[in-house]
Amino acid sequence: MLYYNHMLRLSFFFSLNLVVLFSTIFIGGCIGTDYLQDPVFEPNLEIYTTTSTSALRVSESLSFESVYYDASGKPTPAVVLWNSSDPSIASIDENGLLTGHQPGQVSVRGSVGDLVSPPLLITVVENDNAIANVMIAPGATSLPPGESFLFTVQATSIAGDIVVPTTLEWSSSNNLVATVDSEGRVHAVSEGMAEIVAVADGVSSNPAIVTVESEEKMRMGTFQKNPGTSYEVAGRAYLAADPSEGVQLIFAEDFSSSSGPRLNVYLSKNNRIEAGSLDLGPLQSTTGEQTYQLPAGVGINDFDVVLIHCVPFNVTFGFAEFAK
């Protein structure tokens, strides 16, 4: 019996220490005082239609739905107030049901408190032969000053059939940045951003974005550790724009980072992960030079901070803020 009790105590001691050791290994990768520091998100409201079309006939209705993301980035129930830019063309009720009254276009928005969603452009048509949608391709382009680019446009009916418009007009929101002629050819004037719109038989397209920037442009930042953490990140980071390669994020040869599980590289407006942050995927290496290609349409000035973030534990190891 003495031998049995002795072995039982040894077994309990060994099991207890094994649990402690296992717990340390399992949760020790990215925790510390920063484990409880959840990323801060900007509240966001997305609205969308329940169908694939952005048009409806007179006397028909189109249902809208919404998703509200709170400060923690989670979908949260909220009372949405709906608005139509011209209720005489199409009115929308408190449930998000839009009803067409006469031919024309309206912008539909939703709001929660002071937060207002981006608008959705909806066309009301009188018959199936009328133009319901006007689309410019591509939706965005980047040009150096002095260069030109030809946009294409397509008008379709509510059934998706191609319609040849009687009139087609082009306009630029900022002629000091980019001008557009009657054929849809854009000429880049000076650095900045302009919205290009095509109007076919009175029906407007969603804007195409033209970004005008120098052929060679670079922004530099220096990594620093996230205050309050024990993790180290150092070295230089660059955002480089090139007409042939687009925008690239480059870590210099002096880059280094502490190791951790599933470290990802993010671009953000601020030194934290937000709803609009861009995930560029896994960190290629904890040391040395490396390059990340940004998606097409993302400009060199769209984000101001690069972050090294431990995804499983919501911990930012460090960040670099790019010079304006």
PDB file of C-alpha atoms in Angstrom:
ATOM      1  CA  MET A   1       0.000   0.000   0.000  1.00  0.00           C
ATOM      2  CA  LEU A   2       2.881   2.379   0.771  1.00  0.00           C
ATOM      3  CA  TYR A   3       4.434   1.599  -2.592  1.00  0.00           C
ATOM      4  CA  TYR A   4       1.075   2.185  -4.311  1.00  0.00           C
ATOM      5  CA  ASN A   5       0.576   5.591  -2.642  1.00  0.00           C
ATOM      6  CA  HIS A   6       4.110   6.582  -3.556  1.00  0.00           C
ATOM      7  CA  MET A   7       3.546   5.679  -7.187  1.00  0.00           C
ATOM      8  CA  LEU A   8       0.201   7.496  -7.175  1.00  0.00           C
ATOM      9  CA  ARG A   9       1.847  10.698  -5.929  1.00  0.00           C
ATOM     10  CA  LEU A  10       4.574  10.399  -8.564  1.00  0.00           C
ATOM     11  CA  SER A  11       1.964   9.839 -11.251  1.00  0.00           C
ATOM     12  CA  PHE A  12      -0.031  12.897 -10.148  1.00  0.00           C
ATOM     13  CA  PHE A  13       3.099  15.060  -9.957  1.00  0.00           C
ATOM     14  CA  PHE A  14       4.212  13.974 -13.415  1.00  0.00           C
ATOM     15  CA  SER A  15       0.754  14.547 -14.922  1.00  0.00           C
ATOM     16  CA  LEU A  16       0.438  18.005 -13.346  1.00  0.00           C
ATOM     17  CA  ASN A  17       3.822  19.096 -14.627  1.00  0.00           C
ATOM     18  CA  LEU A  18       3.047  17.684 -18.061  1.00  0.00           C
ATOM     19  CA  VAL A  19      -0.156  19.778 -18.206  1.00  0.00           C
ATOM     20  CA  VAL A  20       1.727  22.922 -17.162  1.00  0.00           C
ATOM     21  CA  LEU A  21       4.451  22.250 -19.733  1.00  0.00           C
ATOM     22  CA  PHE A  22       1.918  21.558 -22.485  1.00  0.00           C
ATOM     23  CA  SER A  23      -0.011  24.749 -21.634  1.00  0.00           C
ATOM     24  CA  THR A  24       3.180  26.792 -21.748  1.00  0.00           C
ATOM     25  CA  ILE A  25       4.127  25.405 -25.145  1.00  0.00           C
ATOM     26  CA  PHE A  26       0.638  25.782 -26.568  1.00  0.00           C
ATOM     27  CA  ILE A  27      -0.118  29.361 -25.533  1.00  0.00           C
ATOM     28  CA  GLY A  28       3.355  30.767 -25.260  1.00  0.00           C
ATOM     29  CA  GLY A  29       3.769  31.616 -28.936  1.00  0.00           C
ATOM     30  CA  CYS A  30       2.192  35.058 -29.015  1.00  0.00           C
ATOM     31  CA  ILE A  31       0.820  35.851 -25.594  1.00  0.00           C
ATOM     32  CA  GLY A  32       1.835  38.226 -22.873  1.00  0.00           C
ATOM     33  CA  THR A  33       0.407  41.522 -21.776  1.00  0.00           C
ATOM     34  CA  ASP A  34      -0.615  42.117 -25.388  1.00  0.00           C
ATOM     35  CA  TYR A  35      -2.810  39.018 -25.761  1.00  0.00           C
ATOM     36  CA  LEU A  36      -5.758  40.918 -24.307  1.00  0.00           C
ATOM     37  CA  GLN A  37      -5.228  43.888 -26.621  1.00  0.00           C
ATOM     38  CA  ASP A  38      -7.789  43.150 -29.314  1.00  0.00           C
ATOM     39  CA  PRO A  39      -7.411  45.061 -32.591  1.00  0.00           C
ATOM     40  CA  VAL A  40      -9.534  48.194 -32.934  1.00  0.00           C
ATOM     41  CA  PHE A  41     -11.864  48.430 -35.946  1.00  0.00           C
ATOM     42  CA  GLU A  42     -13.675  51.372 -37.423  1.00  0.00           C
ATOM     43  CA  PRO A  43     -17.453  50.748 -37.476  1.00  0.00           C
ATOM     44  CA  ASN A  44     -18.630  49.949 -40.993  1.00  0.00           C
ATOM     45  CA  LEU A  45     -21.984  49.644 -42.734  1.00  0.00           C
ATOM     46  CA  GLU A  46     -22.423  47.648 -45.935  1.00  0.00           C
ATOM     47  CA  ILE A  47     -25.647  47.682 -47.943  1.00  0.00           C
ATOM     48  CA  TYR A  48     -26.557  45.454 -50.872  1.00  0.00           C
ATOM     49  CA  THR A  49     -29.515  44.352 -52.985  1.00  0.00           C
ATOM     50  CA  THR A  50     -30.997  40.881 -52.730  1.00  0.00           C
ATOM     51  CA  THR A  51     -30.616  40.387 -56.499  1.00  0.00           C
ATOM     52  CA  SER A  52     -27.731  40.724 -58.938  1.00  0.00           C
ATOM     53  CA  THR A  53     -29.361  43.635 -60.789  1.00  0.00           C
ATOM     54  CA  SER A  54     -28.994  47.335 -60.032  1.00  0.00           C
ATOM     55  CA  ALA A  55     -32.188  48.276 -61.878  1.00  0.00           C
ATOM     56  CA  LEU A  56     -35.940  47.843 -61.590  1.00  0.00           C
ATOM     57  CA  ARG A  57     -39.018  48.628 -63.653  1.00  0.00           C
ATOM     58  CA  VAL A  58     -41.605  51.282 -62.825  1.00  0.00           C
ATOM     59  CA  SER A  59     -43.970  49.987 -60.083  1.00  0.00           C
ATOM     60  CA  GLU A  60     -41.565  47.140 -59.215  1.00  0.00           C
ATOM     61  CA  SER A  61     -39.710  46.848 -55.916  1.00  0.00           C
ATOM     62  CA  LEU A  62     -36.165  45.912 -54.966  1.00  0.00           C
ATOM     63  CA  SER A  63     -35.164  44.769 -51.497  1.00  0.00           C
ATOM     64  CA  PHE A  64     -32.052  46.053 -49.730  1.00  0.00           C
ATOM     65  CA  GLU A  65     -30.234  44.449 -46.830  1.00  0.00           C
ATOM     66  CA  SER A  66     -27.409  45.638 -44.597  1.00  0.00           C
ATOM     67  CA  VAL A  67     -24.577  44.432 -42.387  1.00  0.00           C
ATOM     68  CA  TYR A  68     -23.299  46.651 -39.569  1.00  0.00           C
ATOM     69  CA  TYR A  69     -19.839  45.963 -38.135  1.00  0.00           C
ATOM     70  CA  ASP A  70     -19.199  47.364 -34.659  1.00  0.00           C
ATOM     71  CA  ALA A  71     -15.909  48.647 -33.160  1.00  0.00           C
ATOM     72  CA  SER A  72     -14.742  45.047 -32.606  1.00  0.00           C
ATOM     73  CA  GLY A  73     -15.268  44.207 -36.292  1.00  0.00           C
ATOM     74  CA  LYS A  74     -18.194  41.853 -35.602  1.00  0.00           C
ATOM     75  CA  PRO A  75     -21.580  41.915 -37.386  1.00  0.00           C
ATOM     76  CA  THR A  76     -24.042  43.457 -34.926  1.00  0.00           C
ATOM     77  CA  PRO A  77     -27.819  44.013 -35.129  1.00  0.00           C
ATOM     78  CA  ALA A  78     -28.595  47.686 -35.772  1.00  0.00           C
ATOM     79  CA  VAL A  79     -31.511  49.836 -36.877  1.00  0.00           C
ATOM     80  CA  VAL A  80     -30.696  51.147 -40.354  1.00  0.00           C
ATOM     81  CA  LEU A  81     -32.277  54.324 -41.691  1.00  0.00           C
ATOM     82  CA  TRP A  82     -32.712  54.168 -45.477  1.00  0.00           C
ATOM     83  CA  ASN A  83     -32.542  57.085 -47.894  1.00  0.00           C
ATOM     84  CA  SER A  84     -33.212  57.611 -51.606  1.00  0.00           C
ATOM     85  CA  SER A  85     -31.699  60.655 -53.312  1.00  0.00           C
ATOM     86  CA  ASP A  86     -34.972  61.284 -55.193  1.00  0.00           C
ATOM     87  CA  PRO A  87     -38.122  59.662 -53.722  1.00  0.00           C
ATOM     88  CA  SER A  88     -40.163  60.848 -56.725  1.00  0.00           C
ATOM     89  CA  ILE A  89     -38.156  58.417 -58.897  1.00  0.00           C
ATOM     90  CA  ALA A  90     -37.836  55.626 -56.322  1.00  0.00           C
ATOM     91  CA  SER A  91     -38.727  55.665 -52.637  1.00  0.00           C
ATOM     92  CA  ILE A  92     -37.458  53.313 -49.951  1.00  0.00           C
ATOM     93  CA  ASP A  93     -39.273  52.341 -46.755  1.00  0.00           C
ATOM     94  CA  GLU A  94     -37.975  51.586 -43.270  1.00  0.00           C
ATOM     95  CA  ASN A  95     -37.497  47.917 -44.173  1.00  0.00           C
ATOM     96  CA  GLY A  96     -35.188  48.641 -47.114  1.00  0.00           C
ATOM     97  CA  LEU A  97     -37.808  48.042 -49.834  1.00  0.00           C
ATOM     98  CA  LEU A  98     -37.190  50.340 -52.831  1.00  0.00           C
ATOM     99  CA  THR A  99     -40.135  50.992 -55.197  1.00  0.00           C
ATOM    100  CA  GLY A 100     -39.795  52.597 -58.639  1.00  0.00           C
ATOM    101  CA  HIS A 101     -42.190  55.398 -59.580  1.00  0.00           C
ATOM    102  CA  GLN A 102     -40.811  56.901 -62.802  1.00  0.00           C
ATOM    103  CA  PRO A 103     -37.768  56.467 -65.080  1.00  0.00           C
ATOM    104  CA  GLY A 104     -34.512  57.847 -63.712  1.00  0.00           C
ATOM    105  CA  GLN A 105     -31.685  57.084 -61.294  1.00  0.00           C
ATOM    106  CA  VAL A 106     -31.302  57.345 -57.537  1.00  0.00           C
ATOM    107  CA  SER A 107     -28.535  56.819 -55.039  1.00  0.00           C
ATOM    108  CA  VAL A 108     -29.520  54.633 -52.096  1.00  0.00           C
ATOM    109  CA  ARG A 109     -27.726  54.919 -48.752  1.00  0.00           C
ATOM    110  CA  GLY A 110     -28.132  53.405 -45.327  1.00  0.00           C
ATOM    111  CA  SER A 111     -27.131  55.004 -42.039  1.00  0.00           C
ATOM    112  CA  VAL A 112     -26.621  53.958 -38.427  1.00  0.00           C
ATOM    113  CA  GLY A 113     -26.205  57.026 -36.248  1.00  0.00           C
ATOM    114  CA  ASP A 114     -23.534  59.215 -37.866  1.00  0.00           C
ATOM    115  CA  LEU A 115     -22.220  56.315 -39.976  1.00  0.00           C
ATOM    116  CA  VAL A 116     -23.393  56.458 -43.603  1.00  0.00           C
ATOM    117  CA  SER A 117     -22.793  53.722 -46.172  1.00  0.00           C
ATOM    118  CA  PRO A 118     -21.353  54.345 -49.630  1.00  0.00           C
ATOM    119  CA  PRO A 119     -24.172  54.922 -52.163  1.00  0.00           C
ATOM    120  CA  LEU A 120     -25.582  52.312 -54.513  1.00  0.00           C
ATOM    121  CA  LEU A 121     -26.737  53.632 -57.896  1.00  0.00           C
ATOM    122  CA  ILE A 122     -30.130  52.233 -58.967  1.00  0.00           C
ATOM    123  CA  THR A 123     -31.868  52.801 -62.311  1.00  0.00           C
ATOM    124  CA  VAL A 124     -35.642  52.774 -62.811  1.00  0.00           C
ATOM    125  CA  VAL A 125     -36.665  51.865 -66.381  1.00  0.00           C
ATOM    126  CA  GLU A 126     -39.998  52.175 -68.171  1.00  0.00           C
ATOM    127  CA  ASN A 127     -39.550  49.122 -70.433  1.00  0.00           C
ATOM    128  CA  ASP A 128     -37.183  46.232 -71.127  1.00  0.00           C
ATOM    129  CA  ASN A 129     -35.559  48.000 -74.097  1.00  0.00           C
ATOM    130  CA  ALA A 130     -34.334  50.991 -72.127  1.00  0.00           C
ATOM    131  CA  ILE A 131     -30.787  51.306 -70.826  1.00  0.00           C
ATOM    132  CA  ALA A 132     -30.616  50.044 -67.252  1.00  0.00           C
ATOM    133  CA  ASN A 133     -26.882  49.756 -66.613  1.00  0.00           C
ATOM    134  CA  VAL A 134     -23.803  51.566 -67.923  1.00  0.00           C
ATOM    135  CA  MET A 135     -20.418  50.047 -67.114  1.00  0.00           C
ATOM    136  CA  ILE A 136     -16.944  51.494 -67.666  1.00  0.00           C
ATOM    137  CA  ALA A 137     -13.986  49.136 -68.000  1.00  0.00           C
ATOM    138  CA  PRO A 138     -11.644  48.925 -66.267  1.00  0.00           C
ATOM    139  CA  GLY A 139     -12.986  50.273 -62.982  1.00  0.00           C
ATOM    140  CA  ALA A 140      -9.643  51.876 -62.070  1.00  0.00           C
ATOM    141  CA  THR A 141      -6.328  52.720 -63.674  1.00  0.00           C
ATOM    142  CA  SER A 142      -3.099  54.509 -62.796  1.00  0.00           C
ATOM    143  CA  LEU A 143      -1.190  56.799 -65.174  1.00  0.00           C
ATOM    144  CA  PRO A 144       1.894  58.997 -65.023  1.00  0.00           C
ATOM    145  CA  PRO A 145       1.431  62.661 -66.026  1.00  0.00           C
ATOM    146  CA  GLY A 146       1.301  63.128 -69.785  1.00  0.00           C
ATOM    147  CA  GLU A 147       0.051  59.610 -70.586  1.00  0.00           C
ATOM    148  CA  SER A 148      -3.352  58.660 -72.030  1.00  0.00           C
ATOM    149  CA  PHE A 149      -5.717  55.713 -71.614  1.00  0.00           C
ATOM    150  CA  LEU A 150      -8.861  54.662 -73.496  1.00  0.00           C
ATOM    151  CA  PHE A 151     -11.795  53.471 -71.415  1.00  0.00           C
ATOM    152  CA  THR A 152     -14.502  51.252 -72.891  1.00  0.00           C
ATOM    153  CA  VAL A 153     -18.176  51.490 -72.016  1.00  0.00           C
ATOM    154  CA  GLN A 154     -21.096  49.088 -72.357  1.00  0.00           C
ATOM    155  CA  ALA A 155     -24.804  49.819 -71.921  1.00  0.00           C
ATOM    156  CA  THR A 156     -27.243  47.005 -71.186  1.00  0.00           C
ATOM    157  CA  SER A 157     -30.969  46.558 -70.612  1.00  0.00           C
ATOM    158  CA  ILE A 158     -32.505  45.212 -67.424  1.00  0.00           C
ATOM    159  CA  ALA A 159     -32.338  41.729 -68.997  1.00  0.00           C
ATOM    160  CA  GLY A 160     -28.608  42.142 -69.706  1.00  0.00           C
ATOM    161  CA  ASP A 161     -28.930  42.684 -73.467  1.00  0.00           C
ATOM    162  CA  ILE A 162     -26.526  45.174 -75.057  1.00  0.00           C
ATOM    163  CA  VAL A 163     -28.153  48.483 -76.009  1.00  0.00           C
ATOM    164  CA  VAL A 164     -26.546  51.014 -78.367  1.00  0.00           C
ATOM    165  CA  PRO A 165     -27.116  54.446 -76.797  1.00  0.00           C
ATOM    166  CA  THR A 166     -28.323  57.429 -78.816  1.00  0.00           C
ATOM    167  CA  THR A 167     -26.132  59.806 -76.812  1.00  0.00           C
ATOM    168  CA  LEU A 168     -22.964  59.137 -74.814  1.00  0.00           C
ATOM    169  CA  GLU A 169     -21.236  61.768 -72.703  1.00  0.00           C
ATOM    170  CA  TRP A 170     -18.040  61.555 -70.650  1.00  0.00           C
ATOM    171  CA  SER A 171     -16.950  63.720 -67.741  1.00  0.00           C
ATOM    172  CA  SER A 172     -14.094  64.029 -65.234  1.00  0.00           C
ATOM    173  CA  SER A 173     -14.533  65.137 -61.637  1.00  0.00           C
ATOM    174  CA  ASN A 174     -11.206  67.001 -61.746  1.00  0.00           C
ATOM    175  CA  ASN A 175      -9.866  68.314 -65.055  1.00  0.00           C
ATOM    176  CA  LEU A 176      -6.736  69.558 -63.287  1.00  0.00           C
ATOM    177  CA  VAL A 177      -5.831  65.882 -62.675  1.00  0.00           C
ATOM    178  CA  ALA A 178      -7.271  64.137 -65.735  1.00  0.00           C
ATOM    179  CA  THR A 179      -9.410  65.124 -68.708  1.00  0.00           C
ATOM    180  CA  VAL A 180     -11.583  62.838 -70.840  1.00  0.00           C
ATOM    181  CA  ASP A 181     -12.725  63.323 -74.432  1.00  0.00           C
ATOM    182  CA  SER A 182     -15.929  62.267 -76.206  1.00  0.00           C
ATOM    183  CA  GLU A 183     -14.413  58.867 -77.066  1.00  0.00           C
ATOM    184  CA  GLY A 184     -13.562  57.992 -73.460  1.00  0.00           C
ATOM    185  CA  ARG A 185      -9.829  58.667 -73.787  1.00  0.00           C
ATOM    186  CA  VAL A 186      -8.351  59.999 -70.550  1.00  0.00           C
ATOM    187  CA  HIS A 187      -5.308  62.257 -70.520  1.00  0.00           C
ATOM    188  CA  ALA A 188      -3.336  62.465 -67.261  1.00  0.00           C
ATOM    189  CA  VAL A 189      -2.500  66.083 -66.377  1.00  0.00           C
ATOM    190  CA  SER A 190      -1.048  66.198 -62.852  1.00  0.00           C
ATOM    191  CA  GLU A 191      -0.767  64.029 -59.739  1.00  0.00           C
ATOM    192  CA  GLY A 192      -4.018  63.301 -57.942  1.00  0.00           C
ATOM    193  CA  MET A 193      -7.250  61.346 -58.342  1.00  0.00           C
ATOM    194  CA  ALA A 194     -10.222  61.895 -60.641  1.00  0.00           C
ATOM    195  CA  GLU A 195     -13.521  60.071 -61.190  1.00  0.00           C
ATOM    196  CA  ILE A 196     -14.546  59.371 -64.789  1.00  0.00           C
ATOM    197  CA  VAL A 197     -18.264  58.937 -65.521  1.00  0.00           C
ATOM    198  CA  ALA A 198     -20.084  57.951 -68.713  1.00  0.00           C
ATOM    199  CA  VAL A 199     -23.742  58.913 -69.270  1.00  0.00           C
ATOM    200  CA  ALA A 200     -25.648  56.934 -71.919  1.00  0.00           C
ATOM    201  CA  ASP A 201     -29.111  58.262 -72.822  1.00  0.00           C
ATOM    202  CA  GLY A 202     -29.286  59.941 -69.426  1.00  0.00           C
ATOM    203  CA  VAL A 203     -28.213  56.846 -67.458  1.00  0.00           C
ATOM    204  CA  SER A 204     -24.993  57.325 -65.516  1.00  0.00           C
ATOM    205  CA  SER A 205     -22.287  54.768 -64.828  1.00  0.00           C
ATOM    206  CA  ASN A 206     -20.548  54.242 -61.538  1.00  0.00           C
ATOM    207  CA  PRO A 207     -17.292  56.232 -61.598  1.00  0.00           C
ATOM    208  CA  ALA A 208     -14.030  54.749 -62.808  1.00  0.00           C
ATOM    209  CA  ILE A 209     -11.070  55.915 -60.712  1.00  0.00           C
ATOM    210  CA  VAL A 210      -8.020  57.440 -62.400  1.00  0.00           C
ATOM    211  CA  THR A 211      -4.944  57.902 -60.238  1.00  0.00           C
ATOM    212  CA  VAL A 212      -2.214  60.097 -61.686  1.00  0.00           C
ATOM    213  CA  GLU A 213       1.210  59.660 -60.094  1.00  0.00           C
ATOM    214  CA  SER A 214       4.855  59.997 -61.070  1.00  0.00           C
ATOM    215  CA  GLU A 215       6.468  57.110 -62.932  1.00  0.00           C
ATOM    216  CA  GLU A 216       8.799  56.463 -60.025  1.00  0.00           C
ATOM    217  CA  LYS A 217       7.485  57.165 -56.571  1.00  0.00           C
ATOM    218  CA  MET A 218       8.522  55.776 -53.208  1.00  0.00           C
ATOM    219  CA  ARG A 219       7.484  56.078 -49.575  1.00  0.00           C
ATOM    220  CA  MET A 220       9.725  54.894 -46.769  1.00  0.00           C
ATOM    221  CA  GLY A 221       9.070  53.908 -43.165  1.00  0.00           C
ATOM    222  CA  THR A 222      11.076  52.424 -40.295  1.00  0.00           C
ATOM    223  CA  PHE A 223       9.732  49.538 -38.223  1.00  0.00           C
ATOM    224  CA  GLN A 224       9.284  49.876 -34.482  1.00  0.00           C
ATOM    225  CA  LYS A 225       8.059  47.400 -31.907  1.00  0.00           C
ATOM    226  CA  ASN A 226       4.497  47.583 -30.668  1.00  0.00           C
ATOM    227  CA  PRO A 227       4.678  49.326 -27.247  1.00  0.00           C
ATOM    228  CA  GLY A 228       3.796  47.091 -24.325  1.00  0.00           C
ATOM    229  CA  THR A 229       4.929  43.907 -26.042  1.00  0.00           C
ATOM    230  CA  SER A 230       8.104  41.886 -25.801  1.00  0.00           C
ATOM    231  CA  TYR A 231       8.392  41.322 -29.549  1.00  0.00           C
ATOM    232  CA  GLU A 232      10.962  43.076 -31.717  1.00  0.00           C
ATOM    233  CA  VAL A 233      10.564  44.372 -35.261  1.00  0.00           C
ATOM    234  CA  ALA A 234      13.177  46.586 -36.903  1.00  0.00           C
ATOM    235  CA  GLY A 235      14.423  47.743 -40.291  1.00  0.00           C
ATOM    236  CA  ARG A 236      13.146  49.742 -43.229  1.00  0.00           C
ATOM    237  CA  ALA A 237      10.079  49.259 -45.430  1.00  0.00           C
ATOM    238  CA  TYR A 238       9.248  50.901 -48.762  1.00  0.00           C
ATOM    239  CA  LEU A 239       6.152  51.376 -50.907  1.00  0.00           C
ATOM    240  CA  ALA A 240       7.324  51.702 -54.502  1.00  0.00           C
ATOM    241  CA  ALA A 241       5.132  52.544 -57.524  1.00  0.00           C
ATOM    242  CA  ASP A 242       6.123  51.557 -61.037  1.00  0.00           C
ATOM    243  CA  PRO A 243       3.911  51.870 -64.161  1.00  0.00           C
ATOM    244  CA  SER A 244       4.806  48.370 -65.366  1.00  0.00           C
ATOM    245  CA  GLU A 245       4.787  46.524 -62.023  1.00  0.00           C
ATOM    246  CA  GLY A 246       2.190  48.444 -60.038  1.00  0.00           C
ATOM    247  CA  VAL A 247       2.750  49.102 -56.329  1.00  0.00           C
ATOM    248  CA  GLN A 248       5.072  46.876 -54.303  1.00  0.00           C
ATOM    249  CA  LEU A 249       5.856  46.660 -50.603  1.00  0.00           C
ATOM    250  CA  ILE A 250       9.571  46.066 -50.062  1.00  0.00           C
ATOM    251  CA  PHE A 251      11.358  45.162 -46.836  1.00  0.00           C
ATOM    252  CA  ALA A 252      15.030  46.189 -46.892  1.00  0.00           C
ATOM    253  CA  GLU A 253      17.949  43.909 -46.067  1.00  0.00           C
ATOM    254  CA  ASP A 254      18.046  45.236 -42.472  1.00  0.00           C
ATOM    255  CA  PHE A 255      14.507  43.991 -41.719  1.00  0.00           C
ATOM    256  CA  SER A 256      14.082  41.623 -38.766  1.00  0.00           C
ATOM    257  CA  SER A 257      11.164  40.365 -36.688  1.00  0.00           C
ATOM    258  CA  SER A 258      10.582  38.098 -33.714  1.00  0.00           C
ATOM    259  CA  SER A 259       9.230  34.681 -34.656  1.00  0.00           C
ATOM    260  CA  GLY A 260       5.654  33.599 -33.989  1.00  0.00           C
ATOM    261  CA  PRO A 261       2.842  31.446 -35.362  1.00  0.00           C
ATOM    262  CA  ARG A 262       1.143  32.694 -38.540  1.00  0.00           C
ATOM    263  CA  LEU A 263       2.702  36.110 -38.868  1.00  0.00           C
ATOM    264  CA  ASN A 264       0.960  38.064 -41.635  1.00  0.00           C
ATOM    265  CA  VAL A 265       1.774  41.372 -43.312  1.00  0.00           C
ATOM    266  CA  TYR A 266      -0.969  44.017 -43.323  1.00  0.00           C
ATOM    267  CA  LEU A 267      -1.351  47.503 -44.756  1.00  0.00           C
ATOM    268  CA  SER A 268      -3.596  49.876 -42.844  1.00  0.00           C
ATOM    269  CA  LYS A 269      -4.539  53.521 -42.450  1.00  0.00           C
ATOM    270  CA  ASN A 270      -3.397  53.426 -38.821  1.00  0.00           C
ATOM    271  CA  ASN A 271      -1.042  51.396 -36.622  1.00  0.00           C
ATOM    272  CA  ARG A 272      -3.703  48.769 -35.943  1.00  0.00           C
ATOM    273  CA  ILE A 273      -5.744  46.229 -37.875  1.00  0.00           C
ATOM    274  CA  GLU A 274      -9.045  47.737 -39.053  1.00  0.00           C
ATOM    275  CA  ALA A 275     -11.991  46.665 -41.169  1.00  0.00           C
ATOM    276  CA  GLY A 276     -10.406  48.243 -44.246  1.00  0.00           C
ATOM    277  CA  SER A 277      -6.903  46.862 -43.675  1.00  0.00           C
ATOM    278  CA  LEU A 278      -5.286  44.897 -46.509  1.00  0.00           C
ATOM    279  CA  ASP A 279      -3.885  41.419 -45.741  1.00  0.00           C
ATOM    280  CA  LEU A 280      -0.872  40.709 -47.973  1.00  0.00           C
ATOM    281  CA  GLY A 281      -0.477  37.166 -46.657  1.00  0.00           C
ATOM    282  CA  PRO A 282       2.184  35.377 -44.594  1.00  0.00           C
ATOM    283  CA  LEU A 283       5.466  37.027 -43.688  1.00  0.00           C
ATOM    284  CA  GLN A 284       7.977  35.529 -46.129  1.00  0.00           C
ATOM    285  CA  SER A 285      10.919  35.598 -43.719  1.00  0.00           C
ATOM    286  CA  THR A 286      11.717  37.039 -40.290  1.00  0.00           C
ATOM    287  CA  THR A 287      14.931  38.560 -41.701  1.00  0.00           C
ATOM    288  CA  GLY A 288      16.185  40.182 -44.850  1.00  0.00           C
ATOM    289  CA  GLU A 289      14.898  41.709 -48.053  1.00  0.00           C
ATOM    290  CA  GLN A 290      11.495  40.604 -49.404  1.00  0.00           C
ATOM    291  CA  THR A 291       8.836  41.943 -51.772  1.00  0.00           C
ATOM    292  CA  TYR A 292       5.023  41.850 -51.678  1.00  0.00           C
ATOM    293  CA  GLN A 293       2.895  42.738 -54.720  1.00  0.00           C
ATOM    294  CA  LEU A 294      -0.153  44.886 -53.967  1.00  0.00           C
ATOM    295  CA  PRO A 295      -3.432  44.081 -55.774  1.00  0.00           C
ATOM    296  CA  ALA A 296      -4.219  45.958 -58.978  1.00  0.00           C
ATOM    297  CA  GLY A 297      -5.965  49.249 -58.322  1.00  0.00           C
ATOM    298  CA  VAL A 298      -4.306  49.844 -54.936  1.00  0.00           C
ATOM    299  CA  GLY A 299      -2.389  53.132 -55.004  1.00  0.00           C
ATOM    300  CA  ILE A 300       0.812  54.064 -53.243  1.00  0.00           C
ATOM    301  CA  ASN A 301      -1.063  56.524 -51.016  1.00  0.00           C
ATOM    302  CA  ASP A 302      -4.013  54.281 -50.116  1.00  0.00           C
ATOM    303  CA  PHE A 303      -2.364  53.014 -46.905  1.00  0.00           C
ATOM    304  CA  ASP A 304       0.017  54.682 -44.453  1.00  0.00           C
ATOM    305  CA  VAL A 305       1.213  51.870 -42.177  1.00  0.00           C
ATOM    306  CA  VAL A 306       2.583  48.332 -42.610  1.00  0.00           C
ATOM    307  CA  LEU A 307       2.126  45.900 -39.704  1.00  0.00           C
ATOM    308  CA  ILE A 308       3.538  42.502 -38.723  1.00  0.00           C
ATOM    309  CA  HIS A 309       0.615  40.777 -37.021  1.00  0.00           C
ATOM    310  CA  CYS A 310       0.261  37.439 -35.215  1.00  0.00           C
ATOM    311  CA  VAL A 311      -3.148  36.318 -36.514  1.00  0.00           C
ATOM    312  CA  PRO A 312      -4.077  33.508 -34.070  1.00  0.00           C
ATOM    313  CA  PHE A 313      -3.598  35.730 -31.011  1.00  0.00           C
ATOM    314  CA  ASN A 314      -4.497  39.169 -32.457  1.00  0.00           C
ATOM    315  CA  VAL A 315      -1.114  40.620 -31.554  1.00  0.00           C
ATOM    316  CA  THR A 316       0.719  43.225 -33.618  1.00  0.00           C
ATOM    317  CA  PHE A 317       4.468  42.676 -33.221  1.00  0.00           C
ATOM    318  CA  GLY A 318       5.483  45.982 -34.810  1.00  0.00           C
ATOM    319  CA  PHE A 319       4.706  48.506 -37.518  1.00  0.00           C
ATOM    320  CA  ALA A 320       6.245  51.116 -39.810  1.00  0.00           C
ATOM    321  CA  GLU A 321       4.556  54.382 -40.798  1.00  0.00           C
ATOM    322  CA  PHE A 322       5.305  55.591 -44.306  1.00  0.00           C
ATOM    323  CA  ALA A 323       6.319  59.192 -44.942  1.00  0.00           C
ATOM    324  CA  LYS A 324       3.660  61.291 -46.658  1.00  0.00           C
TER     325      LYS A 324
END
